[in-house]
């Protein structure tokens, strides 16, 4: 199932690069404008030594607050792009070029909740792994290594609420967990691969901008432009990868969207079989526990 989920996600992303640009062009311009203004405010006298203001060392305490504001602004605009992108590929929505409303707030709140769930999942795993390491170092180190991946799996099983919120589907966290039964490991492996792919693409983007000084005239204006388009490109890469991934997850639990996402009937049937198998295993485990209690 992992290969199916990853293949469909990458295929969806590959065939919708144009869709991302069409739906997000206004947000992209807004990202460039915001980051250009912040770059101008943070640019040192000698110019930036690295690709962007985000990669520069913090020279003064007040710079940290401005960078924090920049990070929040980039995330909010990035979620706006993700919502527009997901709505276009799922329901062919033709929204106003820039929309910030209740839907955006709901998606942001859900993302914050997912972050908290990830942290709360990781913390006890780390504590248990350290305690276990005191008894048997091998098992403790193994759990310590697996802990982030297990937390990632938990987050991904809840993550379907993000595309659901984008299309105004009142899917709850509890329903997301149940609907993704049997798909957790496939989802987490796919998210891990997508994270690595995004990191590579961001690295390539940073490299291309770093060597651009040899092609462009060496002046402050170009440094500010370069500083502004680096976070813009980084946000687009993240949105492109993870919005496509989560839309694929959503298609696997919502049959009416499967065809729009390029999922084949056998993919959806396979997902249903995985969920049925997982439910059957859970039922047998619960029945076994009940029999032990009776004894």
Short mmCIF file of C-alpha atoms in Angstrom, two decimals:
data_model
loop_
_atom_site.label_atom_id
_atom_site.label_comp_id
_atom_site.label_asym_id
_atom_site.label_seq_id
_atom_site.Cartn_x
_atom_site.Cartn_y
_atom_site.Cartn_z
CA UNK A 1 0.00 0.00 0.00
CA UNK A 2 2.95 2.33 0.67
CA UNK A 3 4.06 2.15 -2.98
CA UNK A 4 0.51 2.87 -4.15
CA UNK A 5 0.08 5.90 -1.87
CA UNK A 6 3.49 7.35 -2.73
CA UNK A 7 3.15 6.71 -6.45
CA UNK A 8 -0.31 8.33 -6.61
CA UNK A 9 0.86 11.31 -4.53
CA UNK A 10 3.90 11.94 -6.73
CA UNK A 11 1.81 11.52 -9.87
CA UNK A 12 -0.77 13.99 -8.56
CA UNK A 13 1.96 16.50 -7.70
CA UNK A 14 3.71 16.05 -11.05
CA UNK A 15 0.56 16.65 -13.08
CA UNK A 16 -0.62 19.65 -11.06
CA UNK A 17 2.37 22.00 -11.02
CA UNK A 18 0.44 24.29 -13.36
CA UNK A 19 -2.62 24.08 -11.11
CA UNK A 20 -0.51 25.18 -8.15
CA UNK A 21 0.73 28.24 -10.04
CA UNK A 22 -2.71 29.11 -11.44
CA UNK A 23 -4.46 28.95 -8.09
CA UNK A 24 -1.63 30.47 -6.07
CA UNK A 25 -0.30 33.26 -8.28
CA UNK A 26 -1.77 36.06 -6.13
CA UNK A 27 -0.47 34.44 -2.93
CA UNK A 28 2.94 34.03 -4.57
CA UNK A 29 3.08 37.76 -5.34
CA UNK A 30 2.03 38.47 -1.76
CA UNK A 31 4.79 36.18 -0.46
CA UNK A 32 7.40 37.96 -2.57
CA UNK A 33 6.17 41.39 -1.43
CA UNK A 34 6.18 40.47 2.28
CA UNK A 35 9.59 38.82 2.12
CA UNK A 36 11.06 41.67 0.05
CA UNK A 37 9.92 44.19 2.65
CA UNK A 38 11.42 42.13 5.48
CA UNK A 39 14.62 41.58 3.50
CA UNK A 40 14.96 45.35 3.03
CA UNK A 41 14.51 45.90 6.77
CA UNK A 42 17.03 43.23 7.78
CA UNK A 43 19.67 43.73 5.10
CA UNK A 44 23.06 44.56 6.71
CA UNK A 45 25.34 47.26 5.34
CA UNK A 46 27.65 44.77 3.67
CA UNK A 47 24.79 42.80 2.13
CA UNK A 48 23.63 39.27 2.85
CA UNK A 49 26.39 36.69 3.24
CA UNK A 50 23.96 33.79 2.60
CA UNK A 51 21.00 33.14 0.32
CA UNK A 52 18.29 34.87 2.36
CA UNK A 53 17.58 36.82 5.52
CA UNK A 54 16.15 33.58 6.94
CA UNK A 55 19.55 31.89 6.68
CA UNK A 56 21.56 34.82 8.06
CA UNK A 57 22.81 34.68 11.66
CA UNK A 58 20.78 36.83 14.05
CA UNK A 59 22.76 40.02 14.65
CA UNK A 60 20.39 41.78 17.09
CA UNK A 61 17.60 40.71 19.47
CA UNK A 62 14.92 42.68 17.61
CA UNK A 63 15.76 40.76 14.43
CA UNK A 64 14.52 37.56 16.03
CA UNK A 65 11.03 39.01 16.51
CA UNK A 66 10.90 40.20 12.91
CA UNK A 67 12.03 36.79 11.65
CA UNK A 68 9.39 35.11 13.80
CA UNK A 69 6.78 37.40 12.24
CA UNK A 70 8.16 36.52 8.79
CA UNK A 71 7.88 32.80 9.51
CA UNK A 72 4.26 33.17 10.67
CA UNK A 73 3.36 35.32 7.67
CA UNK A 74 4.92 32.82 5.26
CA UNK A 75 3.04 29.94 6.91
CA UNK A 76 -0.32 31.73 6.77
CA UNK A 77 0.10 32.64 3.10
CA UNK A 78 1.38 29.11 2.42
CA UNK A 79 -1.78 27.64 3.90
CA UNK A 80 -3.78 29.98 1.67
CA UNK A 81 -1.99 28.50 -1.36
CA UNK A 82 -2.56 24.95 -0.08
CA UNK A 83 -6.28 25.54 0.44
CA UNK A 84 -6.74 27.05 -3.03
CA UNK A 85 -4.72 24.20 -4.60
CA UNK A 86 -6.62 21.42 -2.81
CA UNK A 87 -10.00 23.01 -3.55
CA UNK A 88 -9.16 23.25 -7.24
CA UNK A 89 -8.03 19.63 -7.65
CA UNK A 90 -10.79 18.17 -5.46
CA UNK A 91 -13.89 20.22 -6.26
CA UNK A 92 -12.68 22.43 -9.14
CA UNK A 93 -13.33 25.55 -7.04
CA UNK A 94 -12.78 28.94 -8.69
CA UNK A 95 -12.29 31.10 -5.64
CA UNK A 96 -11.19 34.73 -5.49
CA UNK A 97 -7.38 34.94 -6.02
CA UNK A 98 -6.77 35.74 -2.32
CA UNK A 99 -9.11 34.49 0.41
CA UNK A 100 -8.53 34.69 4.16
CA UNK A 101 -11.55 33.69 6.21
CA UNK A 102 -13.04 31.09 8.49
CA UNK A 103 -11.84 28.25 6.29
CA UNK A 104 -8.22 29.43 6.52
CA UNK A 105 -8.50 29.81 10.30
CA UNK A 106 -9.94 26.29 10.61
CA UNK A 107 -7.07 24.79 8.60
CA UNK A 108 -4.51 26.73 10.66
CA UNK A 109 -6.10 25.59 13.93
CA UNK A 110 -6.12 21.98 12.72
CA UNK A 111 -2.43 22.27 11.81
CA UNK A 112 -1.61 23.64 15.27
CA UNK A 113 -3.56 20.76 16.83
CA UNK A 114 -1.65 18.26 14.68
CA UNK A 115 1.61 19.80 15.83
CA UNK A 116 0.54 19.43 19.46
CA UNK A 117 -0.52 15.83 18.83
CA UNK A 118 2.89 15.12 17.30
CA UNK A 119 4.69 16.62 20.29
CA UNK A 120 2.47 14.83 22.83
CA UNK A 121 3.01 11.55 20.96
CA UNK A 122 6.77 11.97 20.81
CA UNK A 123 7.34 13.01 24.44
CA UNK A 124 6.18 9.78 26.16
CA UNK A 125 8.00 7.69 23.56
CA UNK A 126 11.24 9.51 24.34
CA UNK A 127 10.71 9.07 28.07
CA UNK A 128 9.98 5.34 27.72
CA UNK A 129 13.00 4.86 25.40
CA UNK A 130 15.32 6.55 27.94
CA UNK A 131 13.93 4.44 30.79
CA UNK A 132 14.23 1.33 28.65
CA UNK A 133 17.80 2.25 27.73
CA UNK A 134 18.70 2.18 31.42
CA UNK A 135 17.65 -1.50 31.50
CA UNK A 136 18.62 -2.63 28.03
CA UNK A 137 20.50 -0.15 25.88
CA UNK A 138 19.76 -1.90 22.58
CA UNK A 139 15.97 -1.83 22.92
CA UNK A 140 16.06 1.71 24.30
CA UNK A 141 18.13 3.02 21.39
CA UNK A 142 15.86 1.22 18.91
CA UNK A 143 12.75 2.84 20.39
CA UNK A 144 14.54 6.20 20.50
CA UNK A 145 15.27 5.83 16.79
CA UNK A 146 11.69 4.77 15.97
CA UNK A 147 9.98 7.35 18.19
CA UNK A 148 9.90 10.21 15.63
CA UNK A 149 8.57 7.85 12.97
CA UNK A 150 5.82 6.54 15.27
CA UNK A 151 4.84 10.13 16.14
CA UNK A 152 4.80 10.93 12.41
CA UNK A 153 2.46 7.99 11.82
CA UNK A 154 0.08 9.23 14.50
CA UNK A 155 0.04 12.74 13.02
CA UNK A 156 -0.57 11.46 9.49
CA UNK A 157 -3.58 9.41 10.60
CA UNK A 158 -5.15 12.62 11.87
CA UNK A 159 -3.90 14.78 8.98
CA UNK A 160 -6.84 14.06 6.68
CA UNK A 161 -8.72 16.82 8.52
CA UNK A 162 -6.57 19.35 6.61
CA UNK A 163 -7.89 18.66 3.07
CA UNK A 164 -11.32 17.99 4.60
CA UNK A 165 -11.33 21.49 6.12
CA UNK A 166 -10.26 22.95 2.77
CA UNK A 167 -13.38 21.56 1.05
CA UNK A 168 -15.69 22.24 4.04
CA UNK A 169 -16.06 18.57 4.96
CA UNK A 170 -16.90 18.38 8.71
CA UNK A 171 -14.49 15.49 9.27
CA UNK A 172 -13.39 15.22 12.90
CA UNK A 173 -10.07 14.00 14.29
CA UNK A 174 -11.80 10.88 15.61
CA UNK A 175 -13.34 10.15 12.21
CA UNK A 176 -9.98 10.75 10.51
CA UNK A 177 -8.32 8.21 12.81
CA UNK A 178 -10.99 5.60 12.13
CA UNK A 179 -11.13 6.26 8.38
CA UNK A 180 -7.37 5.77 8.00
CA UNK A 181 -7.39 2.45 9.84
CA UNK A 182 -4.85 0.13 8.21
CA UNK A 183 -3.20 2.97 6.28
CA UNK A 184 -1.05 4.47 9.05
CA UNK A 185 2.31 2.96 8.13
CA UNK A 186 1.80 3.58 4.40
CA UNK A 187 0.91 7.20 5.17
CA UNK A 188 3.89 7.73 7.48
CA UNK A 189 6.40 6.17 5.06
CA UNK A 190 4.97 8.32 2.25
CA UNK A 191 5.23 11.45 4.41
CA UNK A 192 8.83 10.58 5.26
CA UNK A 193 9.76 10.15 1.59
CA UNK A 194 7.94 13.38 0.68
CA UNK A 195 9.84 15.20 3.44
CA UNK A 196 13.17 13.97 2.06
CA UNK A 197 12.14 14.96 -1.46
CA UNK A 198 11.13 18.44 -0.28
CA UNK A 199 14.45 18.83 1.56
CA UNK A 200 16.36 17.92 -1.59
CA UNK A 201 14.34 20.34 -3.73
CA UNK A 202 14.80 23.16 -1.22
CA UNK A 203 18.53 22.42 -1.22
CA UNK A 204 18.63 22.61 -5.02
CA UNK A 205 16.65 25.87 -4.91
CA UNK A 206 19.12 27.35 -2.40
CA UNK A 207 22.07 26.21 -4.53
CA UNK A 208 20.66 27.78 -7.70
CA UNK A 209 20.14 31.08 -5.90
CA UNK A 210 23.61 30.96 -4.35
CA UNK A 211 25.31 30.61 -7.74
CA UNK A 212 23.09 33.29 -9.30
CA UNK A 213 25.48 36.02 -8.18
CA UNK A 214 27.79 35.01 -11.00
CA UNK A 215 24.99 35.56 -13.53
CA UNK A 216 23.32 38.66 -12.12
CA UNK A 217 24.84 42.06 -11.44
CA UNK A 218 26.22 42.26 -7.91
CA UNK A 219 24.01 44.90 -6.29
CA UNK A 220 21.80 45.29 -3.26
CA UNK A 221 18.55 45.06 -5.24
CA UNK A 222 19.33 41.58 -6.50
CA UNK A 223 20.35 40.47 -3.01
CA UNK A 224 16.99 41.63 -1.68
CA UNK A 225 15.14 39.90 -4.51
CA UNK A 226 17.10 36.69 -3.94
CA UNK A 227 16.43 36.90 -0.22
CA UNK A 228 12.69 37.30 -0.89
CA UNK A 229 12.22 34.55 -3.45
CA UNK A 230 14.05 31.91 -1.40
CA UNK A 231 11.30 31.59 1.28
CA UNK A 232 8.67 31.96 -1.44
CA UNK A 233 10.10 29.01 -3.40
CA UNK A 234 10.57 26.98 -0.22
CA UNK A 235 6.92 27.47 0.73
CA UNK A 236 5.75 26.50 -2.76
CA UNK A 237 7.78 23.28 -2.64
CA UNK A 238 6.33 22.34 0.75
CA UNK A 239 2.76 23.13 -0.33
CA UNK A 240 3.17 21.29 -3.63
CA UNK A 241 4.46 18.13 -1.96
CA UNK A 242 2.38 17.88 1.20
CA UNK A 243 -0.90 19.22 -0.18
CA UNK A 244 -0.70 16.59 -2.95
CA UNK A 245 0.12 13.92 -0.37
CA UNK A 246 -2.76 14.80 1.95
CA UNK A 247 -5.18 15.14 -0.95
CA UNK A 248 -4.27 11.58 -1.93
CA UNK A 249 -4.91 10.42 1.65
CA UNK A 250 -8.28 12.16 1.51
CA UNK A 251 -9.15 10.47 -1.78
CA UNK A 252 -8.48 7.07 -0.22
CA UNK A 253 -11.12 7.64 2.45
CA UNK A 254 -13.60 9.59 0.35
CA UNK A 255 -14.58 7.55 -2.69
CA UNK A 256 -16.24 10.45 -4.49
CA UNK A 257 -12.87 12.22 -4.86
CA UNK A 258 -10.80 9.18 -5.81
CA UNK A 259 -11.36 9.51 -9.56
CA UNK A 260 -10.51 13.23 -9.60
CA UNK A 261 -7.16 12.44 -7.98
CA UNK A 262 -6.29 9.73 -10.48
CA UNK A 263 -6.80 6.90 -8.01
CA UNK A 264 -7.85 3.69 -9.68
CA UNK A 265 -10.65 1.46 -8.48
CA UNK A 266 -8.14 -1.18 -7.36
CA UNK A 267 -6.32 1.45 -5.24
CA UNK A 268 -9.50 2.36 -3.41
CA UNK A 269 -10.47 -1.30 -2.99
CA UNK A 270 -7.00 -2.10 -1.65
CA UNK A 271 -7.30 0.73 0.88
CA UNK A 272 -10.69 -0.58 1.99
CA UNK A 273 -9.24 -4.07 2.38
CA UNK A 274 -6.38 -2.71 4.49
CA UNK A 275 -8.86 -0.87 6.71
CA UNK A 276 -11.09 -3.95 7.04
CA UNK A 277 -8.09 -6.11 7.96
CA UNK A 278 -6.98 -3.59 10.57
CA UNK A 279 -10.47 -3.44 12.08
CA UNK A 280 -10.63 -7.24 12.17
CA UNK A 281 -7.28 -7.45 14.00
CA UNK A 282 -8.40 -4.81 16.48
CA UNK A 283 -11.67 -6.68 17.12
CA UNK A 284 -9.83 -9.96 17.71
CA UNK A 285 -7.36 -8.28 20.07
CA UNK A 286 -10.23 -6.69 22.01
CA UNK A 287 -12.06 -10.02 22.21
CA UNK A 288 -8.91 -11.70 23.50
CA UNK A 289 -8.54 -9.07 26.24
CA UNK A 290 -12.16 -9.55 27.27
CA UNK A 291 -11.71 -13.34 27.54
CA UNK A 292 -8.63 -12.83 29.72
CA UNK A 293 -10.60 -10.54 32.03
CA UNK A 294 -13.36 -13.15 32.41
CA UNK A 295 -10.79 -15.71 33.52
#
